[in-house]
Coordinates of C-alpha atoms in Angstrom, one line a residue:
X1 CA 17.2 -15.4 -10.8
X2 CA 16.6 -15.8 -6.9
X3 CA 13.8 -13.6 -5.8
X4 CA 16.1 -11.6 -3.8
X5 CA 17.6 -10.4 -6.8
X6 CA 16.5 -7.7 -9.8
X7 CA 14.1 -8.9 -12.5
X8 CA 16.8 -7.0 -14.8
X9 CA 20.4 -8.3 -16.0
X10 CA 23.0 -6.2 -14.2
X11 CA 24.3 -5.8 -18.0
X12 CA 20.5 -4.2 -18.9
X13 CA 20.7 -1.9 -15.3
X14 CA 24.1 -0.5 -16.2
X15 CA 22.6 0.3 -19.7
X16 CA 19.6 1.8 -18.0
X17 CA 22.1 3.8 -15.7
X18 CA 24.4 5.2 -19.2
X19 CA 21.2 6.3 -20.7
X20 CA 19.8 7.7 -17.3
X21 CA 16.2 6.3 -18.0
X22 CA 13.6 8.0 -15.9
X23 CA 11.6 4.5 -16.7
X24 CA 13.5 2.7 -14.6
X25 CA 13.7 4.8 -11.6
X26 CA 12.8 2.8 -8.6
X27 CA 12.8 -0.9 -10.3
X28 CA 16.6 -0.9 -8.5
X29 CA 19.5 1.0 -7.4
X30 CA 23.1 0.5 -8.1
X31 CA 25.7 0.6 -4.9
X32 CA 29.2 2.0 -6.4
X33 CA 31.8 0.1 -4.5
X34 CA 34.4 3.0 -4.9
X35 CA 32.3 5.8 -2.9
X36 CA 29.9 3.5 -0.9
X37 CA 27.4 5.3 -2.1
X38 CA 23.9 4.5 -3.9
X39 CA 21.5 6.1 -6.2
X40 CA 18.7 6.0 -8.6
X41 CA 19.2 5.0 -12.2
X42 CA 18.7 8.8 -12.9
X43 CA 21.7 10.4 -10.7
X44 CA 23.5 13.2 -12.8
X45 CA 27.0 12.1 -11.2
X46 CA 29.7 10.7 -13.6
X47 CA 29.0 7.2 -14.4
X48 CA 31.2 4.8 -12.1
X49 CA 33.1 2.2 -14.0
X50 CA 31.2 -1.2 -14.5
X51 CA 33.3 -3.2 -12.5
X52 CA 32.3 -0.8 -9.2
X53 CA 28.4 -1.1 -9.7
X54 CA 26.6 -3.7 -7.6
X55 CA 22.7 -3.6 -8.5
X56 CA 19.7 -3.8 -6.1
X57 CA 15.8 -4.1 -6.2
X58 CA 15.4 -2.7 -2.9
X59 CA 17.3 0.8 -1.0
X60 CA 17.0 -2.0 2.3
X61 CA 19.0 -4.7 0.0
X62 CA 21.9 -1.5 -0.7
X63 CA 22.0 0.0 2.9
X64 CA 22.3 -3.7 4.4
X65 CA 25.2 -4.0 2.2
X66 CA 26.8 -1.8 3.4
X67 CA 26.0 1.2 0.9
X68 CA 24.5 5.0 2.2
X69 CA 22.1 6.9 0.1
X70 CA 23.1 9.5 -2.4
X71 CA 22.6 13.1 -1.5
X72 CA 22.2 14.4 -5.0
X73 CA 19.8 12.2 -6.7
X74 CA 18.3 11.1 -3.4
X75 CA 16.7 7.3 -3.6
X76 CA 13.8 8.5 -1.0
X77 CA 12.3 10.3 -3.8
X78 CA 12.3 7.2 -6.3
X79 CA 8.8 5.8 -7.1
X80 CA 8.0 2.5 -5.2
X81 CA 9.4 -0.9 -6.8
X82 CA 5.5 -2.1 -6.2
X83 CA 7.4 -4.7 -3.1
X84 CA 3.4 -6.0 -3.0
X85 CA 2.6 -5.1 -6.4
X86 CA 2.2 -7.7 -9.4
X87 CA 5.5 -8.3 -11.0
X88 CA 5.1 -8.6 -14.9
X89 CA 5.3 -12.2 -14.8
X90 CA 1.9 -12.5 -14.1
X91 CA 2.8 -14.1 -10.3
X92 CA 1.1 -11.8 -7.8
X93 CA -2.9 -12.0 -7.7
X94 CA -2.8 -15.7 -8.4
X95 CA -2.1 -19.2 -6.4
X96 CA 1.4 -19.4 -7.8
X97 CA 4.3 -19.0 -5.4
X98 CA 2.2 -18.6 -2.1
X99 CA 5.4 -17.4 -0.2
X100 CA 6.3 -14.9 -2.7
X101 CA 3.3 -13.5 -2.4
X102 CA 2.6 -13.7 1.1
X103 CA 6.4 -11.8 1.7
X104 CA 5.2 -9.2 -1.0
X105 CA 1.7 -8.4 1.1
X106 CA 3.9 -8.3 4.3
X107 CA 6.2 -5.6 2.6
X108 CA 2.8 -3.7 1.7
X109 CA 1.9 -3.5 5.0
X110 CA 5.2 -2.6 6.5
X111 CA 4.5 0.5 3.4
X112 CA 1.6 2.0 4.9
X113 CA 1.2 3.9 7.6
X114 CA -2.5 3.9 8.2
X115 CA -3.5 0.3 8.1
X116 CA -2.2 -0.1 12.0
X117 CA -4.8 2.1 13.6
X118 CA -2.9 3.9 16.9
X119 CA -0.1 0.9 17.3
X120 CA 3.3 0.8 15.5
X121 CA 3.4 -2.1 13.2
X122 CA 5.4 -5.1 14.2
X123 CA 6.1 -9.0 13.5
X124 CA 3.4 -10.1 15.5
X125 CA 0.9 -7.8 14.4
X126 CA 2.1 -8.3 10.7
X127 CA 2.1 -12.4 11.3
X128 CA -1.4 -12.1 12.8
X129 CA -2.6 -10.0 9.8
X130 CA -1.0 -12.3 7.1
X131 CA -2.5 -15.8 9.3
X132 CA 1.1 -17.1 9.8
X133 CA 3.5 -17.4 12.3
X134 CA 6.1 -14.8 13.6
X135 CA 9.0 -17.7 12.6
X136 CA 7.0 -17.8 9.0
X137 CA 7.0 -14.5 8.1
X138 CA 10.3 -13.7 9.1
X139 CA 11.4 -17.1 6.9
X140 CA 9.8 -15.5 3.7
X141 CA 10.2 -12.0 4.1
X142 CA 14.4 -12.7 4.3
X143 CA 14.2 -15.4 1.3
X144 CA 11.9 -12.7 -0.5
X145 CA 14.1 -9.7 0.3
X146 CA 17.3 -10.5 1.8
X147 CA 16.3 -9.1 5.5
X148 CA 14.5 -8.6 7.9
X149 CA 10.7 -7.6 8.3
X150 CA 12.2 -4.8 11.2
X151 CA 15.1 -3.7 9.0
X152 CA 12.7 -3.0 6.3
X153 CA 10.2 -1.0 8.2
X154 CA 13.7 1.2 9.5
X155 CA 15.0 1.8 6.5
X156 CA 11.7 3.0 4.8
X157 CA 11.4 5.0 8.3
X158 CA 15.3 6.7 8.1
X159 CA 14.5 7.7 4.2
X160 CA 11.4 9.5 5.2
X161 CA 13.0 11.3 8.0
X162 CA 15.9 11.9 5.0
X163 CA 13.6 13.5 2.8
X164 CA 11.9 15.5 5.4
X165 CA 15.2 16.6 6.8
X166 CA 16.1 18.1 3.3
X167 CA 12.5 19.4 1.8
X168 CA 11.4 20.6 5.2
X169 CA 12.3 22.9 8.2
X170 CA 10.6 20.5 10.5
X171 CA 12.6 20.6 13.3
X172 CA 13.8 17.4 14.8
X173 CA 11.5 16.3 17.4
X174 CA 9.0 16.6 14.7
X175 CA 10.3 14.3 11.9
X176 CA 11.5 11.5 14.8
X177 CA 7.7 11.4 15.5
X178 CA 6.8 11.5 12.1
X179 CA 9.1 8.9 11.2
X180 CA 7.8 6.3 13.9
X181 CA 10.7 7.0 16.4
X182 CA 9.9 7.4 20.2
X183 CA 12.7 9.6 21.0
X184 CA 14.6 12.3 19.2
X185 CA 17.8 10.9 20.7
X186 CA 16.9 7.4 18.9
X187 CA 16.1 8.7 15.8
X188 CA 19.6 10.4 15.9
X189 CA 21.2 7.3 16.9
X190 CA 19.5 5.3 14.2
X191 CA 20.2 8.1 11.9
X192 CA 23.9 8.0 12.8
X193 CA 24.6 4.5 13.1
X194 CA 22.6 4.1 9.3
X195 CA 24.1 7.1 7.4
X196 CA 27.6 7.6 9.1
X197 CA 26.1 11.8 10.1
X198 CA 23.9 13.0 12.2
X199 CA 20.6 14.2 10.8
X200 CA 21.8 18.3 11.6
X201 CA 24.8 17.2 9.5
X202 CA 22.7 16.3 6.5
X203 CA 20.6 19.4 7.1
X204 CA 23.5 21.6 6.9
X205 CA 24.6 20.1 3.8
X206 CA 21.5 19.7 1.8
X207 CA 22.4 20.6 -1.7
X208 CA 18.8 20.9 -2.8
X209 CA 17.2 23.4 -0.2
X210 CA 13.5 24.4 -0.2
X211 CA 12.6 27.8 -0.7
X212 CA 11.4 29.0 2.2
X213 CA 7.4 29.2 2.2
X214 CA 4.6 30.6 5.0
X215 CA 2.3 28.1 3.1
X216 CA 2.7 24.8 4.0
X217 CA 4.9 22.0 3.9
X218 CA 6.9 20.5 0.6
X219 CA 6.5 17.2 -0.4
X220 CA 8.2 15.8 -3.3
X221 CA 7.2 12.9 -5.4
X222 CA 8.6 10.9 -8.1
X223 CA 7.6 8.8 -11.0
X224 CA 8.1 6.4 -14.1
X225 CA 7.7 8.1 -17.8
X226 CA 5.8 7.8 -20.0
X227 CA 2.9 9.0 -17.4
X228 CA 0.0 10.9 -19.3
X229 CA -0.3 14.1 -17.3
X230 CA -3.4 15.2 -19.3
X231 CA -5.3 12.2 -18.8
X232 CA -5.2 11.9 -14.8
X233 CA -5.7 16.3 -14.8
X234 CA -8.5 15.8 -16.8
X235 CA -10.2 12.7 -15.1
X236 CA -10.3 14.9 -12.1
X237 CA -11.0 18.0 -13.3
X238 CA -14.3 16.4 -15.0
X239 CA -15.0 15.7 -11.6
X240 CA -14.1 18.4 -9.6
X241 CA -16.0 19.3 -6.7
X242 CA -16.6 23.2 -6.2
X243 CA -14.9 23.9 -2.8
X244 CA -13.6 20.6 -2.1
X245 CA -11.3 20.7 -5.1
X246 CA -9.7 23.4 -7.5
X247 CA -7.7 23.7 -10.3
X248 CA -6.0 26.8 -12.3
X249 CA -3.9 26.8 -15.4
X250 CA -0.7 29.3 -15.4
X251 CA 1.3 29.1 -19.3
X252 CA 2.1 25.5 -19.1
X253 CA 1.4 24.3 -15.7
X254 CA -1.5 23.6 -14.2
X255 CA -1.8 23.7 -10.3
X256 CA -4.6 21.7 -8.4
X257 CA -5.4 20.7 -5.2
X258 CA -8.1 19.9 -2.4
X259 CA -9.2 19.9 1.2
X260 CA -8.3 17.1 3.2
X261 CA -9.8 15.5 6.4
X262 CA -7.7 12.7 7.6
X263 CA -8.2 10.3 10.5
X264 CA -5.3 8.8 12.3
X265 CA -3.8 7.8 15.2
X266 CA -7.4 9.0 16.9
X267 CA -7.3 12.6 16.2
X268 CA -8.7 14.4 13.0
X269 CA -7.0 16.3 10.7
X270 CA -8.0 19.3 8.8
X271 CA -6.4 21.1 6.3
X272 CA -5.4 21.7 2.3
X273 CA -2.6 20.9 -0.4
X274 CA -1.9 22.6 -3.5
X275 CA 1.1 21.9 -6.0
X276 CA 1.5 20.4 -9.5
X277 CA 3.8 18.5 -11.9
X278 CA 6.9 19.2 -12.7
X279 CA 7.1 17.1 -16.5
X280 CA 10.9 17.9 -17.1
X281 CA 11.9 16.2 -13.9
X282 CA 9.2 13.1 -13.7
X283 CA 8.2 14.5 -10.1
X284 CA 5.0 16.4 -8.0
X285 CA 5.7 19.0 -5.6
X286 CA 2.7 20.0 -3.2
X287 CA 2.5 22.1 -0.8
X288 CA 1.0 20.6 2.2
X289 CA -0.7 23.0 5.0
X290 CA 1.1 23.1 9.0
X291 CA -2.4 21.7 10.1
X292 CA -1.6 18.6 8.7
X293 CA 1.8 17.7 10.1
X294 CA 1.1 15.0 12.5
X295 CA -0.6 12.9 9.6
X296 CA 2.4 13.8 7.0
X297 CA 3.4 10.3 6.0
X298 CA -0.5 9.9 5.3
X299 CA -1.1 12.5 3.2
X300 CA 1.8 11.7 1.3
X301 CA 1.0 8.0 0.6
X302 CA -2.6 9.4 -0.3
X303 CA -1.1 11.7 -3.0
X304 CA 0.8 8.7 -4.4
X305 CA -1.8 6.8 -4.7
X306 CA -4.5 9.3 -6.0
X307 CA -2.2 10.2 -9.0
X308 CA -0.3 6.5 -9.3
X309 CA 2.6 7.7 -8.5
X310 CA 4.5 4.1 -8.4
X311 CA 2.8 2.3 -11.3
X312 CA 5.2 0.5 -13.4
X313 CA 4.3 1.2 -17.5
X314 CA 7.1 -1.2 -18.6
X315 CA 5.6 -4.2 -16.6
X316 CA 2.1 -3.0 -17.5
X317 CA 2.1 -2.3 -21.0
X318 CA 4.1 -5.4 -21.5
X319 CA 0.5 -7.3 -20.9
X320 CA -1.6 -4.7 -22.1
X321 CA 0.4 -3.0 -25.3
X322 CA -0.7 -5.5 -27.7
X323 CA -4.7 -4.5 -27.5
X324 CA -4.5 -0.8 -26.2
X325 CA -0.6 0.0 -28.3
X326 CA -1.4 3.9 -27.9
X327 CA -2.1 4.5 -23.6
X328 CA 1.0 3.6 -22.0
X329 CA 1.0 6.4 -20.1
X330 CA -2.5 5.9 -18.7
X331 CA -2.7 5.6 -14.9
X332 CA -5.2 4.4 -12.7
X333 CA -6.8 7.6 -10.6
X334 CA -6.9 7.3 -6.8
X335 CA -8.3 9.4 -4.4
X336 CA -6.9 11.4 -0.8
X337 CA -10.5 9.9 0.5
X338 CA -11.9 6.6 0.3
X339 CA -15.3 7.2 1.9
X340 CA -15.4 10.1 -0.2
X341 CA -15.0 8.1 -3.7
X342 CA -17.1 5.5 -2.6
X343 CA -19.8 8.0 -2.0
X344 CA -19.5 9.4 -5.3
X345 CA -19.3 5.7 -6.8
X346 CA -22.6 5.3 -5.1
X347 CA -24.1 8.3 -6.4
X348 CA -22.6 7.8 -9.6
X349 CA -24.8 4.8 -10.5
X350 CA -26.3 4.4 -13.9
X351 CA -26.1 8.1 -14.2
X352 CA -23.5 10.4 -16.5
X353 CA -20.6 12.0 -15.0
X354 CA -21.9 15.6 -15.2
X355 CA -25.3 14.5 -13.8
X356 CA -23.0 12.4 -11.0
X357 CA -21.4 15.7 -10.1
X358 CA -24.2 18.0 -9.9
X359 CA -26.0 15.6 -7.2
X360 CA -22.3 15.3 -5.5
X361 CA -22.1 19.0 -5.5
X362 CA -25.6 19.7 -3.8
X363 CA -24.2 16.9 -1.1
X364 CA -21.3 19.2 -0.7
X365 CA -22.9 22.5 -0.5
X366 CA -25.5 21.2 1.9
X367 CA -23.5 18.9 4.3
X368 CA -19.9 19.8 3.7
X369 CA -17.5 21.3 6.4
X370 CA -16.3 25.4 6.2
X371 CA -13.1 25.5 6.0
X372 CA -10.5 28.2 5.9
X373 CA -7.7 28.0 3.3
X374 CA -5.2 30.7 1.7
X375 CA -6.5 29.2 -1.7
X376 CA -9.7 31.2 -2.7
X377 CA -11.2 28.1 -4.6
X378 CA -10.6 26.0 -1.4
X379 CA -13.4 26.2 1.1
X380 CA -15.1 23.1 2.1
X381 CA -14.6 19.7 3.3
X382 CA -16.7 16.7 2.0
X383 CA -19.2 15.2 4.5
X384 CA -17.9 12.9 6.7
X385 CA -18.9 9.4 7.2
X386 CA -20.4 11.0 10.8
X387 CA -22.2 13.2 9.4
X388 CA -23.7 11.3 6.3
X389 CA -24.7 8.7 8.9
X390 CA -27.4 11.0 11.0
X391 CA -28.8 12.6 7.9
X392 CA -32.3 11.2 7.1
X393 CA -33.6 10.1 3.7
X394 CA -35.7 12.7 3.4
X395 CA -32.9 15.2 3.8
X396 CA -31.1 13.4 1.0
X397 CA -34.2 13.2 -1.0
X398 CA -34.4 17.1 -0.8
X399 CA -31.0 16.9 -3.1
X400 CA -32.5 14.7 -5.8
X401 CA -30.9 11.6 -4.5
X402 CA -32.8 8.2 -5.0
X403 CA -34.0 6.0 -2.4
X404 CA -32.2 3.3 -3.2
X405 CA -28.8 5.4 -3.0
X406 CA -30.0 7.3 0.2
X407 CA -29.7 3.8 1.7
X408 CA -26.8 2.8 0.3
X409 CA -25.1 6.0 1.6
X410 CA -26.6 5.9 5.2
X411 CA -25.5 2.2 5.2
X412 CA -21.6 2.7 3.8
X413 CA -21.2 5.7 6.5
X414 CA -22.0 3.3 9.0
X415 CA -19.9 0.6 8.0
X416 CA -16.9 3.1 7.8
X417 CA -17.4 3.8 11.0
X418 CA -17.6 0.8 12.8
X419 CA -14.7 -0.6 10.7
X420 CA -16.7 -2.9 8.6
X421 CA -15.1 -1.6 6.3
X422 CA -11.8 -0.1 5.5
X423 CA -11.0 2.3 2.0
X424 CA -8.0 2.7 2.0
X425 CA -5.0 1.2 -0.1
X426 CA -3.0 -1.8 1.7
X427 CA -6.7 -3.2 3.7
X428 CA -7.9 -6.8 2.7
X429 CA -9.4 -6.7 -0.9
X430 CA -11.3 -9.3 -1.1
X431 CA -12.8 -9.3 2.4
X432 CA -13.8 -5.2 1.6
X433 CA -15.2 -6.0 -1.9
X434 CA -17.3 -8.9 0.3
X435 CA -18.1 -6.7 3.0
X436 CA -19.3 -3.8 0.5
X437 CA -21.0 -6.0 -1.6
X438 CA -23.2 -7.0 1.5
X439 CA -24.4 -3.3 1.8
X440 CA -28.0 -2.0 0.4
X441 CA -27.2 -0.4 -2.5
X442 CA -24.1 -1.9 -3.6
X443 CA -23.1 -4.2 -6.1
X444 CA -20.3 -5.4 -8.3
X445 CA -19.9 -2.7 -10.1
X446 CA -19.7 0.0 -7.7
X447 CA -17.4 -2.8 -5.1
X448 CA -15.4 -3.4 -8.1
X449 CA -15.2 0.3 -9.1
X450 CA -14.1 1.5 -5.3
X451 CA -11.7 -1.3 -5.3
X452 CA -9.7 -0.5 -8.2
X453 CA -9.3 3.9 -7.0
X454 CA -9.6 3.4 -3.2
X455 CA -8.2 0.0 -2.5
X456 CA -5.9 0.5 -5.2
X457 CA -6.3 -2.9 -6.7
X458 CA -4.7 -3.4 -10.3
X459 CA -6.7 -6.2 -11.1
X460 CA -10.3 -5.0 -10.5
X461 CA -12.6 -5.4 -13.1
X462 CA -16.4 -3.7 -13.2
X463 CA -17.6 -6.7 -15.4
X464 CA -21.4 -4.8 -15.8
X465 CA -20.2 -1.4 -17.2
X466 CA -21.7 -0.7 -20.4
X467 CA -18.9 1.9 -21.6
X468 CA -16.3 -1.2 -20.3
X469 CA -18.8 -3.7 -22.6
X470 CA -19.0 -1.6 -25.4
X471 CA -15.1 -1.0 -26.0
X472 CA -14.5 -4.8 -25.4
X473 CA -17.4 -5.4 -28.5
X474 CA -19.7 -7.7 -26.2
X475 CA -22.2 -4.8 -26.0
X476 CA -25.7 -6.2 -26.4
X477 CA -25.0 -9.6 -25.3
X478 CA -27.3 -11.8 -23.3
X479 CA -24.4 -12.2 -21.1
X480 CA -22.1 -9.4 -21.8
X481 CA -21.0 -9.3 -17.9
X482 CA -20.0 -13.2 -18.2
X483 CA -18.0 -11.9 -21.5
X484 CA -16.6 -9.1 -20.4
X485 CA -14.3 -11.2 -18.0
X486 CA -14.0 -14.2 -20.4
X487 CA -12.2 -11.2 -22.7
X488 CA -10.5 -10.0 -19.5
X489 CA -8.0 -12.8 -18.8
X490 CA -5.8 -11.6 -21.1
X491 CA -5.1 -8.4 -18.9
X492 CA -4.2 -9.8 -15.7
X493 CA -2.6 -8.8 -13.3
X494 CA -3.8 -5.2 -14.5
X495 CA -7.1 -5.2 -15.6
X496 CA -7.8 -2.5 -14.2
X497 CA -5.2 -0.6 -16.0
X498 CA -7.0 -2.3 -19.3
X499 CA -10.1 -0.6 -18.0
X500 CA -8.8 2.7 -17.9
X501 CA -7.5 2.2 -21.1
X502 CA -10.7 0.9 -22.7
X503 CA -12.7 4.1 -21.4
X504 CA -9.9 6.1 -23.2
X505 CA -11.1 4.5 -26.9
X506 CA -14.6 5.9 -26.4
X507 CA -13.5 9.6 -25.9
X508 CA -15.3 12.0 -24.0
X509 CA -18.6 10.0 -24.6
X510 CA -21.2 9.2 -21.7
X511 CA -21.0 6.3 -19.1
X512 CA -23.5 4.4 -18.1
X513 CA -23.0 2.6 -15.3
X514 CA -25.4 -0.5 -14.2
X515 CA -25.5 -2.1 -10.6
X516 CA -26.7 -4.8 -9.7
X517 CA -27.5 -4.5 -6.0
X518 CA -30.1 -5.7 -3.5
X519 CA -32.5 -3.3 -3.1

């Protein structure tokens, strides 16, 4: 099959679409050829007849044949297809196929908002981030996807401004800026000459209203079952911050959330979320405060990523299912802050989680940010890379932090801030895991680590953990490191998926976690 095409048969999709399977919501979406309409393989409308589905990997591939999205099971809720992500042939993360990948790491870029600093993303920003030509990229991207680079970026921009339209009462001029338009007049002539309605039309018409709320700002989310819920609450809750993060448990649900400081565009942001999962419909709603409008589309990639939101279990546990049969709904945990995580990766050397947390906790309590919040539980923000940066090492000494880490700390904060490096999902891997790995402090392990919850790399591997050594049986070994990755080609492209899932077969026990860094 041509690479512009689905990975699935259209026979296997329409048999995905009778059953309605939740797990393959997002891999592609079926135009119907009687209403010109498209949706998700979950839609709850009377199945069209065979002969009037036409199937798609992309909502860009169905609107630029001519298809609109569907109101009622709405595709700009759907989980990512992973357009960057490996496939589960194994072909991204290696040297096969160079154009396939290079059109797949263009399409992640296009994806997120904050790897462009204060400009709009466009070909020749994109071509001089990939090392190609404009002609190049827009020669792959269209054999990759079937269009254009700009088409792409507008029809990802028109279904956010869709979703905001129906789970929001932003008002217009709001979700045009939102949604990367200059003008509310050409977001409504996009909208129009995309959807066939004006965006007031859609809002009148919205089947699935919000209910009106003082507090904050709905976002939805999606994803693909089977998606351990326990697992990722619990990962976080062992490491809940008091202030920064909270988490309550109401007859079945449980409801968490955080305090967010988000740079972008050259302004900060300040504010909270709160929400939780809703199992029955394979989807997160959180509430998002008003301060945090004008870095929406942020916060909303952030909270896909922190709970892996768009992983694919069919593609992963293809590779993986064989050795770990029993944690296919294991995801990888992300985080809303990268400086953040990689702080408490730093401080989280060769120490125990609980004994990670306490130090993280004094760092909190003693540097953090007051902040204001209708959540009780919610009332401070972490340090900042600013702050962290002035603090001496005799003030972090005071918290029971070790010289060595005191170093590392002062020396990540100011590599965040002069833009040495960049945490967050969608920036060079490599370069950052070279660039961290050149800090005091820092070594494979805790690169490796950040890489795999911050940079949101599937294929990071912390080779030196002893937990990670111990469920792989090399434990001991002169060279268990060296082992540890000879063991590990069998779980590429997600290794660190297998990670996660070889922590799981220890239980609740201690890690240990080595680093070797300079000193």
């Amino acid at each position: 099959m041509s690479s512009t095409t689905l990975t699935y048969t259209d026979d296997a999709c329409y048999k995905a679409m009778l059953a309605r399977d939740a797990r393959f919501d997002g891999s592609f979406f079926t135009g119907v050829t009687s209403t010109g309409i498209y949706c998700r393989p979950i839609c709850k409308v009377r199945i069209p007849k065979r002969e009037n589905c036409q199937f798609y990997r992309l909502p860009v591939q169905a609107e630029a044949a001519g298809f609109r999205p569907c109101l009622r099971c709405r595709p700009e809720l759907a989980p990512h297809s992973g357009s960057a992500a490996p496939h589960g042939d194994g072909r991204a993360w290696s040297s096969q196929d160079a154009s396939h990948i290079l059109a797949r790491q263009a399409a992640q870029l296009l994806d997120s908002p904050e790897g462009w600093g204060d400009e709009a993303p466009g070909i020749e920003r994109l071509a001089q981030r990939l090392g190609v030509t404009d002609r190049h990229v827009r020669r792959i991207f269209e054999a990759e996807f079937g269009v254009s680079p700009l088409r792409y970026l507008q029809t990802r921009r028109l279904l956010s401004a869709k979703q905001w339209l129906t789970d929001t009462d932003l008002s217009m001029t709001q979700i045009a800026g939102l949604s990367g338009f200059n003008s509310v007049r050409r977001f409504n002539t996009a909208f129009s000459e995309h959807y066939g309605l004006n965006p007031s039309q859609l809002r009148r018409h919205r089947a699935d209203a919000p209910p009106r709320d003082s507090n904050g700002i709905l976002i939805r989310a999606a994803y693909r079952p089977p998606y351990d819920v326990a697992a990722m609450v619990g990962f976080h809750c062992k490491r809940m911050l008091g202030g920064v993060e909270a988490m309550t448990v109401a007859g079945n649900a449980t409801q968490f959330g955080r305090t967010l400081r988000i740079e972008h565009a050259g302004k900060i942001y300040r504010g909270w979320m709160w929400g939780q999962f809703v199992e029955a419909r394979h989807v997160v709603e959180m509430r998002v405060s008003d301060s945090l409008l004008g870095c929406l589309p942020v916060v909303t990639t952030r909270l896909r990523a922190m709970l892996d939101l768009d992983a694919d279990p069919m593609a992963i546990n293809a590779v993986l299912d064989p050795l770990f049969p029993d944690a296919g709904g294991l995801r990888v945990p992300g985080t809303m802050d990268g400086f953040e995580l990689a702080v408490r990766a730093i401080l989280g050397q060769q120490i125990t989680i609980a004994a990670a947390r306490t130090i993280t906790q004094r760092l909190v309590d003693r540097f953090g940010e007051d902040l204001q919040t209708p959540i009780a539980q919610l009332t401070r923000l972490f340090p900042s890379a600013h702050v962290l940066a002035q603090v001496s090492g005799e003030g972090l000494g005071q918290l029971g932090i070790v010289k060595q880490r005191q170093t590392a700390i002062g020396a990540l904060a100011n590599a965040v801030m002069e833009q040495r490096v960049q945490l967050v999902a969608g920036a060079d891997v490599q370069a950052n895991i070279a660039a961290l790995k050149e800090l005091p402090g820092i070594g494979d392990w805790t690169a490796q680590y950040i890489a795999m919850r911050a940079l949101r790399w599937p294929d990071a591997f912390p080779a030196g953990d002893v937990a990670l050594q111990k469920a792989m049986g090399v434990q001991g070994n002169r060279t268990a490191a060296k082992d540890a990755l000879e063991r590990s080609e069998p779980f590429k492209p997600w290794r660190s998926y297998a990670v996660l899932r070889a922590w799981s077969t220890l239980g609740d026990s201690a890690k240990v976690k080595p680093d070797v860094a300079k000193l």
